[in-house]
C-alpha positions as a Python dict, from the first residue, in 0.01 Angstrom:
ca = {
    (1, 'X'): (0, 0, 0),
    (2, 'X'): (-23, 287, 284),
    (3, 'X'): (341, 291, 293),
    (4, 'X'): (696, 280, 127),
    (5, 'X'): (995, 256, 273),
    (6, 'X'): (1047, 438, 617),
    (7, 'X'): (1355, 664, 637),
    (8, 'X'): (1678, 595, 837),
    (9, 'X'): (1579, 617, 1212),
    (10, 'X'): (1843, 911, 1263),
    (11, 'X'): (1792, 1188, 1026),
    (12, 'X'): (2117, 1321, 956),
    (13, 'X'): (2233, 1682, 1063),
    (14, 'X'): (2154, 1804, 743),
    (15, 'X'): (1837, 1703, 701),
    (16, 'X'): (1736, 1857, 1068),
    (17, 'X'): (1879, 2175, 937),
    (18, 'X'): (1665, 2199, 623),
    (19, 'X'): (1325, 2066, 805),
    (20, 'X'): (1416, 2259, 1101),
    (21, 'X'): (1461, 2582, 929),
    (22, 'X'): (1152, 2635, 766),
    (23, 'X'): (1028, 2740, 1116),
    (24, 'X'): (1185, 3071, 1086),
    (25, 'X'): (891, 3182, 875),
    (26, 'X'): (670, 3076, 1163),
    (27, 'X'): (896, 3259, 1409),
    (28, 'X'): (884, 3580, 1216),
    (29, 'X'): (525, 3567, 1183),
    (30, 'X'): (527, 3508, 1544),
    (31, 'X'): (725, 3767, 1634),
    (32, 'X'): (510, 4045, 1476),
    (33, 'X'): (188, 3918, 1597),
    (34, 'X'): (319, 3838, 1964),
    (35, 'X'): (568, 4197, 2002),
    (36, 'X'): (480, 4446, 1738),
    (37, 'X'): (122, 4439, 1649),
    (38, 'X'): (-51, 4556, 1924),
    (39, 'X'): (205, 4808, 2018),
    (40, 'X'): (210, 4901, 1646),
    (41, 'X'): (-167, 4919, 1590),
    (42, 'X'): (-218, 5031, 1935),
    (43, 'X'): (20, 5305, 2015),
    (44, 'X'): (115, 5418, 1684),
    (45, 'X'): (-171, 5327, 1412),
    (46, 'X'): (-395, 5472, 1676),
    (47, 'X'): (-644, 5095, 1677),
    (48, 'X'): (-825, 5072, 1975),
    (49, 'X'): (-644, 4794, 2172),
    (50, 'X'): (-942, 4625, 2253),
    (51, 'X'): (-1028, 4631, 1905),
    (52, 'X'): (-667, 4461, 1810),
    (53, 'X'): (-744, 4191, 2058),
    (54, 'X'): (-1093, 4135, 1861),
    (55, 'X'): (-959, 4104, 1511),
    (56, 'X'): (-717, 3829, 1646),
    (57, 'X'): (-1028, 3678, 1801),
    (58, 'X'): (-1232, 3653, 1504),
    (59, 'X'): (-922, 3544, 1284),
    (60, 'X'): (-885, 3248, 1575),
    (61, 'X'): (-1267, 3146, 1562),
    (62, 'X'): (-1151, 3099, 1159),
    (63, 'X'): (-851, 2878, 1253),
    (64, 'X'): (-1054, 2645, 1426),
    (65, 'X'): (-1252, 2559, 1080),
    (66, 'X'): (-975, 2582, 829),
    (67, 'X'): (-672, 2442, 1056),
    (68, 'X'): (-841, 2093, 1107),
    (69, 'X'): (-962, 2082, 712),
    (70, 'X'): (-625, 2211, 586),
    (71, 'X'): (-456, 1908, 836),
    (72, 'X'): (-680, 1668, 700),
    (73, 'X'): (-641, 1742, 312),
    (74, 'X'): (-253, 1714, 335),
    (75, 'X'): (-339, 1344, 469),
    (76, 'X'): (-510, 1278, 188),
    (77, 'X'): (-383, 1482, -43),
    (78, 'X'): (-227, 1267, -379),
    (79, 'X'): (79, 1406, -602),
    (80, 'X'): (376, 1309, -758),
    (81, 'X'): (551, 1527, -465),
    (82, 'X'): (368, 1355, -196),
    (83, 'X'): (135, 1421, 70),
    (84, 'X'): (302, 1723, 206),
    (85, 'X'): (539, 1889, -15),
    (86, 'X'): (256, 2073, -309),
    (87, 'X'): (105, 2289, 41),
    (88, 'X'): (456, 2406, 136),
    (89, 'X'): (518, 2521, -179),
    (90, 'X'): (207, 2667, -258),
    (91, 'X'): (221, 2893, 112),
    (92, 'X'): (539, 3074, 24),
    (93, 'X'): (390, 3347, -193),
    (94, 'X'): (64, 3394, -6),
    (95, 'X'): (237, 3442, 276),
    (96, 'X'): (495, 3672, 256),
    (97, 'X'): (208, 3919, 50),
    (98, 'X'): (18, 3950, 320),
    (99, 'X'): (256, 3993, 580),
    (100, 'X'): (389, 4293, 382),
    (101, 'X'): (7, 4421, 340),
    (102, 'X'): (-13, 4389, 763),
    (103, 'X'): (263, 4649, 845),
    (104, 'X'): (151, 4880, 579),
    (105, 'X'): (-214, 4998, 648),
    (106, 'X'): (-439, 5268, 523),
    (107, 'X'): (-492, 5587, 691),
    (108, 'X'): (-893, 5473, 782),
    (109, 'X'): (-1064, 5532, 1045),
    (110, 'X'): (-1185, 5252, 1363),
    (111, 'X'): (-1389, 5085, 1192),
    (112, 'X'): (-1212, 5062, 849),
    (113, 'X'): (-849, 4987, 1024),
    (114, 'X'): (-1062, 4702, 1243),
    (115, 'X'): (-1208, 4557, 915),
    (116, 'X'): (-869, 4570, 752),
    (117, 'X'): (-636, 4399, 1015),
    (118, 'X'): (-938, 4131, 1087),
    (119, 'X'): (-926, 4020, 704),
    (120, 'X'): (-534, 4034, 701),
    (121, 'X'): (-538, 3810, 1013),
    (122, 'X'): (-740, 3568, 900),
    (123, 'X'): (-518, 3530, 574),
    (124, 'X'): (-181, 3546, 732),
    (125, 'X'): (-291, 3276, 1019),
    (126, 'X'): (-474, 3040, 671),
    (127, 'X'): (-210, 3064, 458),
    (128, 'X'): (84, 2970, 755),
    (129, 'X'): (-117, 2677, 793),
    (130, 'X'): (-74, 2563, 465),
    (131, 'X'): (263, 2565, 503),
    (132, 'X'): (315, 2502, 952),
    (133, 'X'): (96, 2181, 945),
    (134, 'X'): (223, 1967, 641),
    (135, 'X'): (578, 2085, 750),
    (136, 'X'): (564, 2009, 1094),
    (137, 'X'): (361, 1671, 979),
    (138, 'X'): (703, 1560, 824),
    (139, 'X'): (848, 1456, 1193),
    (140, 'X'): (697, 1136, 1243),
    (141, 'X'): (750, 1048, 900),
    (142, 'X'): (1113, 1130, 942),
    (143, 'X'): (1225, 892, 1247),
    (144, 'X'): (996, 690, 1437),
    (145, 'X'): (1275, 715, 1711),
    (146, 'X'): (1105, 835, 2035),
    (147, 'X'): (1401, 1028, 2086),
    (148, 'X'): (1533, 1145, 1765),
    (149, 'X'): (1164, 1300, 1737),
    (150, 'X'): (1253, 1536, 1990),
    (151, 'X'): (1555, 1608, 1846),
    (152, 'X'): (1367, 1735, 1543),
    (153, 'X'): (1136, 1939, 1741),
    (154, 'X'): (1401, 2119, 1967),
    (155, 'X'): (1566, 2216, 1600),
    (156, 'X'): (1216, 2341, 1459),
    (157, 'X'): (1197, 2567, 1805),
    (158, 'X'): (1527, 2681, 1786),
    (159, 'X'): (1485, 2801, 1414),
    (160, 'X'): (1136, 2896, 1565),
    (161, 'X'): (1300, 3096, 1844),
    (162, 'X'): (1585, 3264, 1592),
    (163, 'X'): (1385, 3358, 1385),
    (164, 'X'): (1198, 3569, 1560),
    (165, 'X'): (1419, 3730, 1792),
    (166, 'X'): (1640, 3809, 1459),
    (167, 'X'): (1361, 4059, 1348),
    (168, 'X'): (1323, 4177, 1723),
    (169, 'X'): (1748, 4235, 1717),
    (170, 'X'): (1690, 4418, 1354),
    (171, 'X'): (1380, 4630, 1543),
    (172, 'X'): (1587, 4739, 1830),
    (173, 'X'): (1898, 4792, 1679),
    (174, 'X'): (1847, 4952, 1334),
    (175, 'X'): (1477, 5030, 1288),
    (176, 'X'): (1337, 5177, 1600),
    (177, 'X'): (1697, 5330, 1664),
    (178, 'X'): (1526, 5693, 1535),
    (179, 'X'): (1416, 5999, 1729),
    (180, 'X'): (1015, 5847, 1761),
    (181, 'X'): (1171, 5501, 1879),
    (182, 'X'): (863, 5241, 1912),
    (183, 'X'): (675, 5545, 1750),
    (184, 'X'): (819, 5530, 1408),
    (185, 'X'): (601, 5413, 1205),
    (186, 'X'): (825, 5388, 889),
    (187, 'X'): (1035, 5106, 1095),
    (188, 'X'): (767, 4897, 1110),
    (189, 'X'): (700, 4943, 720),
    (190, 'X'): (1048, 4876, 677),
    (191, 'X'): (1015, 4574, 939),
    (192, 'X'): (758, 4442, 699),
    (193, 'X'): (926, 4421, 394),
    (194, 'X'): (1221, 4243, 580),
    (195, 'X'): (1019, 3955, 712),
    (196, 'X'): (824, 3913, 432),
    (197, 'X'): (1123, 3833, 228),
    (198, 'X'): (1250, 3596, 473),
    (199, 'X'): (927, 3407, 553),
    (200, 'X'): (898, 3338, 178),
    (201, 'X'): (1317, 3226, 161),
    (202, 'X'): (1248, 3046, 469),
    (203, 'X'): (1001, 2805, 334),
    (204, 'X'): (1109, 2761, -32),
    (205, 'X'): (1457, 2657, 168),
    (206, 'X'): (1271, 2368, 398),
    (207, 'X'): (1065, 2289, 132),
    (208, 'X'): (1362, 2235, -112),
    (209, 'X'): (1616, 2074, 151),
    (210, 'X'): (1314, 1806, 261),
    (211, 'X'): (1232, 1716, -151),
    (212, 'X'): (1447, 1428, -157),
    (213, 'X'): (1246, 1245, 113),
    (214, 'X'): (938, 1262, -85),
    (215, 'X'): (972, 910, -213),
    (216, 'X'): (982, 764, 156),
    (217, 'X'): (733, 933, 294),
    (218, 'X'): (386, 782, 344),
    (219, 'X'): (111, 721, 109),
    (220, 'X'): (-274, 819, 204),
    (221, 'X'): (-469, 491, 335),
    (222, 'X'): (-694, 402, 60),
    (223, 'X'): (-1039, 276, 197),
    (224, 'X'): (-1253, 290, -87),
    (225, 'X'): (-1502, 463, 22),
    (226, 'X'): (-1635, 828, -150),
    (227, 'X'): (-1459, 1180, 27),
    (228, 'X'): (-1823, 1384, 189),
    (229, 'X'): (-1841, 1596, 490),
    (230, 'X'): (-1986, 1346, 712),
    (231, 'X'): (-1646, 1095, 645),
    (232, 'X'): (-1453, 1399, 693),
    (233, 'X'): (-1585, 1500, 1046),
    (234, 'X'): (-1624, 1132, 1167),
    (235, 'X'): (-1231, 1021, 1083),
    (236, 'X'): (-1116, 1368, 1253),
    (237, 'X'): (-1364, 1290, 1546),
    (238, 'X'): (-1176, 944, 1585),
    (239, 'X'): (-840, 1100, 1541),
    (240, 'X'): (-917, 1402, 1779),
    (241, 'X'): (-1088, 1215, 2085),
    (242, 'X'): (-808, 1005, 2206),
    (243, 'X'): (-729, 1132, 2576),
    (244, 'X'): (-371, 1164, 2513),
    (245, 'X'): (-435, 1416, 2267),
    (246, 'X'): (-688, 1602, 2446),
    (247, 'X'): (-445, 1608, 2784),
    (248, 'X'): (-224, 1801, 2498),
    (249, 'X'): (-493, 1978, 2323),
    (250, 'X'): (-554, 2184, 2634),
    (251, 'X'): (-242, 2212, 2713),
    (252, 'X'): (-108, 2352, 2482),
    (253, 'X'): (-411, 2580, 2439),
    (254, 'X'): (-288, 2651, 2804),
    (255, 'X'): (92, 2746, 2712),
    (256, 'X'): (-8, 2957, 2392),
    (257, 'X'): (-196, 3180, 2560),
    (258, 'X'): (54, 3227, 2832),
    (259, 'X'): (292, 3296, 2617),
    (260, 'X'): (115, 3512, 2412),
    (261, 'X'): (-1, 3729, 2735),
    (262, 'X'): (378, 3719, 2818),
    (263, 'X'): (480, 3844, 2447),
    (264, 'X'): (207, 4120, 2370),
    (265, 'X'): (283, 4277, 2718),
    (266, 'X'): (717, 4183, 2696),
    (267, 'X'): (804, 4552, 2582),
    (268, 'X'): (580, 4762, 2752),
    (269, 'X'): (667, 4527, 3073),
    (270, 'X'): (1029, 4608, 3008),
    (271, 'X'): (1007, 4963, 2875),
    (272, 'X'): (737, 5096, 3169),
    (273, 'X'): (741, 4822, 3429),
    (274, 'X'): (1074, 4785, 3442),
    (275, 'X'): (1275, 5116, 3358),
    (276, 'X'): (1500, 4987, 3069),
    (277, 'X'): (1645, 5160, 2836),
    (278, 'X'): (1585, 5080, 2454),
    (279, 'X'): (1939, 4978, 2431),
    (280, 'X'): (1919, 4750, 2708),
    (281, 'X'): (1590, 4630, 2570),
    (282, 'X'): (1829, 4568, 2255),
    (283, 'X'): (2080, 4346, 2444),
    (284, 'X'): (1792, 4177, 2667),
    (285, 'X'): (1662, 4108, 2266),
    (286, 'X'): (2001, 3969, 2191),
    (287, 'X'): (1990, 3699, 2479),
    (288, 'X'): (1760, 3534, 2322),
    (289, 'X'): (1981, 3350, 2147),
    (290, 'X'): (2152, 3208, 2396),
    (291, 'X'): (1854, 3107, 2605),
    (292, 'X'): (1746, 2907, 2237),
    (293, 'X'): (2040, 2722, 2234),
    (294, 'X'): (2035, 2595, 2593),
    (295, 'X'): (1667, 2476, 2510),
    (296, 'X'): (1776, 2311, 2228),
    (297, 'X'): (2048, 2130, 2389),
    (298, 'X'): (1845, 2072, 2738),
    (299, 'X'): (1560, 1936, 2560),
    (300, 'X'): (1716, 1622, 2399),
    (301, 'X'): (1888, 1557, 2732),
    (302, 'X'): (1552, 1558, 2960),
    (303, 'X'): (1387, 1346, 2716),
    (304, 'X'): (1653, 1070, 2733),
    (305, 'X'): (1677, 1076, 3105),
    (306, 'X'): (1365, 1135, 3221),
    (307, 'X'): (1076, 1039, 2923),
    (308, 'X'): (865, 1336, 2782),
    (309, 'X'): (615, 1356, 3050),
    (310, 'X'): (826, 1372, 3307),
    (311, 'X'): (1068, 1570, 3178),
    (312, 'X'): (778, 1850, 3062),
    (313, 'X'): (627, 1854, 3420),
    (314, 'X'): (1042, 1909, 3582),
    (315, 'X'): (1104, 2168, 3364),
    (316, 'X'): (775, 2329, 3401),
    (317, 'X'): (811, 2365, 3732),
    (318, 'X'): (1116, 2523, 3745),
    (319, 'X'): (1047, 2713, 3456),
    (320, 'X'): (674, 2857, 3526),
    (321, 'X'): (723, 2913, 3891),
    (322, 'X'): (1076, 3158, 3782),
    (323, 'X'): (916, 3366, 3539),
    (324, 'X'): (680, 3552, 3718),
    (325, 'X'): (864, 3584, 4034),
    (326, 'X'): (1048, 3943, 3974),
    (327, 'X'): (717, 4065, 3909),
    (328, 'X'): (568, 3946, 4228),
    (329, 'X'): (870, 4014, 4441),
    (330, 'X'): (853, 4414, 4295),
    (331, 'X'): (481, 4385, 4384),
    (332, 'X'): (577, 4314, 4742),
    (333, 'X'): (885, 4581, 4724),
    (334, 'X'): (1136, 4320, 4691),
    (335, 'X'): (1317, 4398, 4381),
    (336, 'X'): (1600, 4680, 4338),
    (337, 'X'): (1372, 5024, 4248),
    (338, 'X'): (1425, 5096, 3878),
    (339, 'X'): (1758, 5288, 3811),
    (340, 'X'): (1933, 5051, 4064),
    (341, 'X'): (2267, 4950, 3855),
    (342, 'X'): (2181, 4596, 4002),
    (343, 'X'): (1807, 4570, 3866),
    (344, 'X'): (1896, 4502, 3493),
    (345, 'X'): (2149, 4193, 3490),
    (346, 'X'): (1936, 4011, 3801),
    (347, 'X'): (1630, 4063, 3575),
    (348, 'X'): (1836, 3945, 3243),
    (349, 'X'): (2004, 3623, 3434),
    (350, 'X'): (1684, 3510, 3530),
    (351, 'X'): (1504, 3578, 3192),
    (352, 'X'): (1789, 3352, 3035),
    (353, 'X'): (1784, 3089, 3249),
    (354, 'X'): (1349, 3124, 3275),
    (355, 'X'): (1349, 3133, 2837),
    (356, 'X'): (1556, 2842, 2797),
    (357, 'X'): (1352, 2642, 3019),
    (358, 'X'): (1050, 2716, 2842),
    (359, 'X'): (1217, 2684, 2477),
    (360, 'X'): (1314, 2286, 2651),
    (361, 'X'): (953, 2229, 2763),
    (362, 'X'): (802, 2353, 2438),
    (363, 'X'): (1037, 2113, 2210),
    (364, 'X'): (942, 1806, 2458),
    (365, 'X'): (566, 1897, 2474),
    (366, 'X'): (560, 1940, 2124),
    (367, 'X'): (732, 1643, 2035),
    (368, 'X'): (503, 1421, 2246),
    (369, 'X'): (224, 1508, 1909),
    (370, 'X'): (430, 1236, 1714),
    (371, 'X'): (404, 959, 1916),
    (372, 'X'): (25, 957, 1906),
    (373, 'X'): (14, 950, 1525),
    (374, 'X'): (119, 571, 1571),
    (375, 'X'): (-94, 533, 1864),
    (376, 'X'): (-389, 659, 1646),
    (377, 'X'): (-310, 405, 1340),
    (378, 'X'): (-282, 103, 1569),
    (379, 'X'): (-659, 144, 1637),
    (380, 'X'): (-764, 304, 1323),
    (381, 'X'): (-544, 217, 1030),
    (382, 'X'): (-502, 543, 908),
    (383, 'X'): (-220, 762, 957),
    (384, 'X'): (-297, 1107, 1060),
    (385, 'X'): (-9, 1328, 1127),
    (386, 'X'): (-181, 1652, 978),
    (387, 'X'): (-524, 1641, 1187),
    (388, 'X'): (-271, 1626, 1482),
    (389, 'X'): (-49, 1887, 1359),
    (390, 'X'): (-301, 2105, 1279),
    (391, 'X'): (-446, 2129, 1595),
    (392, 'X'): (-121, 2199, 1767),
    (393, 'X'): (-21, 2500, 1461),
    (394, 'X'): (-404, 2613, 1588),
    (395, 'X'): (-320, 2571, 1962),
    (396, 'X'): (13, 2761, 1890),
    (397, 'X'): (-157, 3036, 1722),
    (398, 'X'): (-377, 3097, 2002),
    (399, 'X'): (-82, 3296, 2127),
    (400, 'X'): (-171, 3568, 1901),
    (401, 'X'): (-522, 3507, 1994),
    (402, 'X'): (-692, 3490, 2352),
    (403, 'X'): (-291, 3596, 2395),
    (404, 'X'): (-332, 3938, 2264),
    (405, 'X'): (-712, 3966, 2369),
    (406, 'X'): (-615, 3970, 2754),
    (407, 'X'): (-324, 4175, 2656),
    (408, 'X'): (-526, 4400, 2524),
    (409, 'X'): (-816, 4370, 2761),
    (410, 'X'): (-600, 4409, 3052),
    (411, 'X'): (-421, 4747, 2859),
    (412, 'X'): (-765, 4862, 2859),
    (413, 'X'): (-897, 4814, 3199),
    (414, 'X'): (-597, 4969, 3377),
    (415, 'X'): (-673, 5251, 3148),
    (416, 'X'): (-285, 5206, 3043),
    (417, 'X'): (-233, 5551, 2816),
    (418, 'X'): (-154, 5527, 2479),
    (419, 'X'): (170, 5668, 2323),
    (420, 'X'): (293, 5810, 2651),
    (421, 'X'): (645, 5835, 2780),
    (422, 'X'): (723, 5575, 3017),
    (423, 'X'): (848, 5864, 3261),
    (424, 'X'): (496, 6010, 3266),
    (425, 'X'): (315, 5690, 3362),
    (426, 'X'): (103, 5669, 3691),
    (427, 'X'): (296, 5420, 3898),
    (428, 'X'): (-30, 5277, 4026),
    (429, 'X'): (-83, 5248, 3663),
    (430, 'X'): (221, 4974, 3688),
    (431, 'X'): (187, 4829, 4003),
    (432, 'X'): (-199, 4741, 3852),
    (433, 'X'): (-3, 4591, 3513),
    (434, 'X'): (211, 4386, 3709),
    (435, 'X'): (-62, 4267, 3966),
    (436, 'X'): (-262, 4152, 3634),
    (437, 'X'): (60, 4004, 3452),
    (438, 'X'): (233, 3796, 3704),
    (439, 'X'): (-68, 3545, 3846),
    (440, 'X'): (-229, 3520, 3551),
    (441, 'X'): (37, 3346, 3359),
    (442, 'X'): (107, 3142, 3711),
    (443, 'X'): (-229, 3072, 3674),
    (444, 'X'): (-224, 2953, 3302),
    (445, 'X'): (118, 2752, 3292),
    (446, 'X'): (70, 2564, 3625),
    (447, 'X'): (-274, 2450, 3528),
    (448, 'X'): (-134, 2350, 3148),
    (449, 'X'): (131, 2154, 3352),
    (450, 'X'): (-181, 1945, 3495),
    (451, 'X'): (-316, 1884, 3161),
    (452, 'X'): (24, 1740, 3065),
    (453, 'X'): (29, 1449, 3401),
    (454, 'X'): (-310, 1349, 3177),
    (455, 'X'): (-113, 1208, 2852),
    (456, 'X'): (-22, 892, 2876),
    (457, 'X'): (215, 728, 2629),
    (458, 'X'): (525, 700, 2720),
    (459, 'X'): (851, 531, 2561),
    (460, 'X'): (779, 199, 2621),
    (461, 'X'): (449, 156, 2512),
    (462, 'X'): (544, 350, 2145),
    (463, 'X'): (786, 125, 2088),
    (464, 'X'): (520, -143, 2145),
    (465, 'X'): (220, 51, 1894),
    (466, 'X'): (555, 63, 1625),
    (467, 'X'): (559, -352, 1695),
    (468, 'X'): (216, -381, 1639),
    (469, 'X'): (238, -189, 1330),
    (470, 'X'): (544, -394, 1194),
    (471, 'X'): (325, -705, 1274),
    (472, 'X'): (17, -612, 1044),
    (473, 'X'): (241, -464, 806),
    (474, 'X'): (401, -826, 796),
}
């Protein structure tokens, strides 16, 4: 038998909380590698930013080997704890080590701190895999409701979301509090030890408060025939080339690296572009919150009344054609100058508003992965919720990939200066940031939204792949 018996079609509460709470770790990862390592290893380490951009590179050319592989064993993978559960577990430690070892390097030279942040990438973004993918794998086992799915997602992204901004609140308004400010490098030691500890709670929690499901979860398909590379490649070929998934694939390739231009650059954006001050940088932090629970609670709603498609494009539109519009309009002189008592809150509002959008269109997106696992079994028998997974924890981690690289490129060919006070800055300096910033993630999201009109299963015709399946299961 592939299968036992499928779970409740509504997860309760509870269970969302657990599942959805082991994306905190994710989150805080997130946040480091999105806000604080290029400014860290950039400004204050003294790393060529190029050079930071690189190391992410080469840890993402990785990723694209191991993520698929590590999707695939947890498919296949046979324990008493099921499919899923023995990689969670088996993450935690890993983990939280070397995300300790990242904020604490040695005092090397280019080449040595290059070497050393390249090998710590590639473990940090290998061992979150082994816990992301089988994790996130868990949601179409969970409910094969087309909405309830989303509902899973949006918590996952809100956990996601809280995560992260709760290291970014502990950065702003304890750590980096000190006479150096972004400078100190003791705060981001500090910082280190902090999320480490909470990546590894955060796991052992979701992997602990999801246990109990283990007997209804799937089995892997048995086939009979031997494990070698060449079965490997051609299942994951057949699982990888439906369209659906590739209208997503890019995508979401699309998104991360938007968002990951958006995050390496958010600081130095608000700090230089913008004129804040570190405390207002600290309650702009703090809003984060807020803009994570309207996306959790808009996200659910757009799905019901609109389908997933639909209701990504929407809120894309509104969302992606928001963000970069302060940027543009203080391009074209449009904006208050920065001092203006009125610049700040008309830059926050809109941030809230733009962020919770974005949060809502990620949880829908996201949640439109699950539907093709049953898609995928209809015409090949085999459940593969990891392969897919996988590729969306790789797509994801692009943010801190080509993300960071065209950070960091575009750092490096404005000749931005390192370490300098933001009062000191050439403003054709800025006006060049913001003329690189603002199109080119208008650029990225709008053509991501076209990939998205691509996919094609919608409500109605999961609910008929689930009848086919109840049929041969019958």
């Amino acid at each position: 038998m592939a299968t036992r018996e499928m779970p409740a079609e509504r997860p309760t509460v509870w269970l969302k909380l657990a599942h959805g709470s082991g994306a905190a770790a994710f989150g805080i990862k997130n946040n480091g590698f999105d806000y604080f390592l290029l400014l860290f290893y950039g400004t204050v380490i003294g790393l060529e930013p190029g050079l930071v951009g690189l190391a992410i590179l080469v840890a993402l050319v990785v990723d694209a080997i191991s993520d698929p592989l590590v999707g695939y064993w947890s498919d296949n993978f046979r324990s008493r704890w099921g499919r899923r559960h023995p990689f969670m577990y088996a993450a935690a430690l890993p983990v939280a080590l070397s995300y300790f070892l990242l904020w604490n390097p040695p005092d090397w030279g280019q080449g040595g701190l290059f070497a050393y942040l390249t090998i710590l990438a590639i473990l940090i973004r290998t061992f979150i895999t082994f816990y992301e993918t089988p994790s996130s794998a868990l949601i179409p086992e969970l409910t094969s409701d087309y909405e309830e799915r989303t509902s899973l997602q949006a918590y996952r992204l809100f956990f996601g979301w809280s995560g992260g901004n709760l290291m970014s609140i502990v950065m702003f308004g304890v750590l980096l509090t000190g006479p150096l400010g972004m400078r100190d490098q003791q705060a981001y030691v500090t910082y280190g030890i902090i999320g480490s500890l909470l990546i590894f709670a955060a796991i052992m929690i979701s992997a602990l408060g999801t246990h109990s499901r283990i007997p209804h979860l799937h089995r892997p398909v048995e086939t009979g025939e031997r494990y070698s590379i060449r079965r490997i490649f051609r299942e994951m070929v057949e699982t990888l080339s439906e369209k659906s998934f590739l209208a997503l694939f890019f995508a979401t390739v699309l998104f991360a690296i938007a968002t990951g231009l958006s995050a390496a650059l958010a600081f130095l954006m608000l700090n230089y572009f913008w004129g804040f001050s570190e405390f207002q940088i600290f309650i702009w932090t703090c809003t984060v919150f807020l803009s994570a629970l309207l996306g959790f609670l808009l996200a659910p709603w757009a799905t019901r009344k609109l389908g997933k498609k639909q209701a990504t494009i929407v809120l894309g539109l509104l969302a992606f054609t928001i963000q970069p519009a302060p940027v543009l309009l203080r391009l074209a002189g449009l904006m208050p100058e920065n001092g203006d008592p009125l610049l700040f809150p008309l830059v926050l509002g809109i941030n809230v508003i733009d962020l919770a959008l974005i949060i809502a269109v990620q949880a829908v997106a996201y949640s439109m992965i699950a539907d093709l696992v049953e898609s995928n079994q209809v015409k090949t028998g085999r459940r593969s919720e990891g392969v897919y997974y996988a590729a969306m924890t790789f797509t994801r981690k692009t943010t801190q990939g080509l993300g960071v690289l065209a950070a960091g490129l575009i750092l490096s060919l404005i000749a931005f200066p390192e370490g300098a006070d933001p009062a000191s800055v050439d403003p054709e300096i800025l006006w060049n940031l913001g003329a690189f910033y603002a199109p080119s993630l208008l650029f990225l999201w709008l053509t991501a939204l076209y990939f998205v009109s691509r996919y094609r299963i919608d409500k109605e015709r999961h609910e008929e792949n689930l009848r086919k399946l109840v049929e041969r299961g019958g």
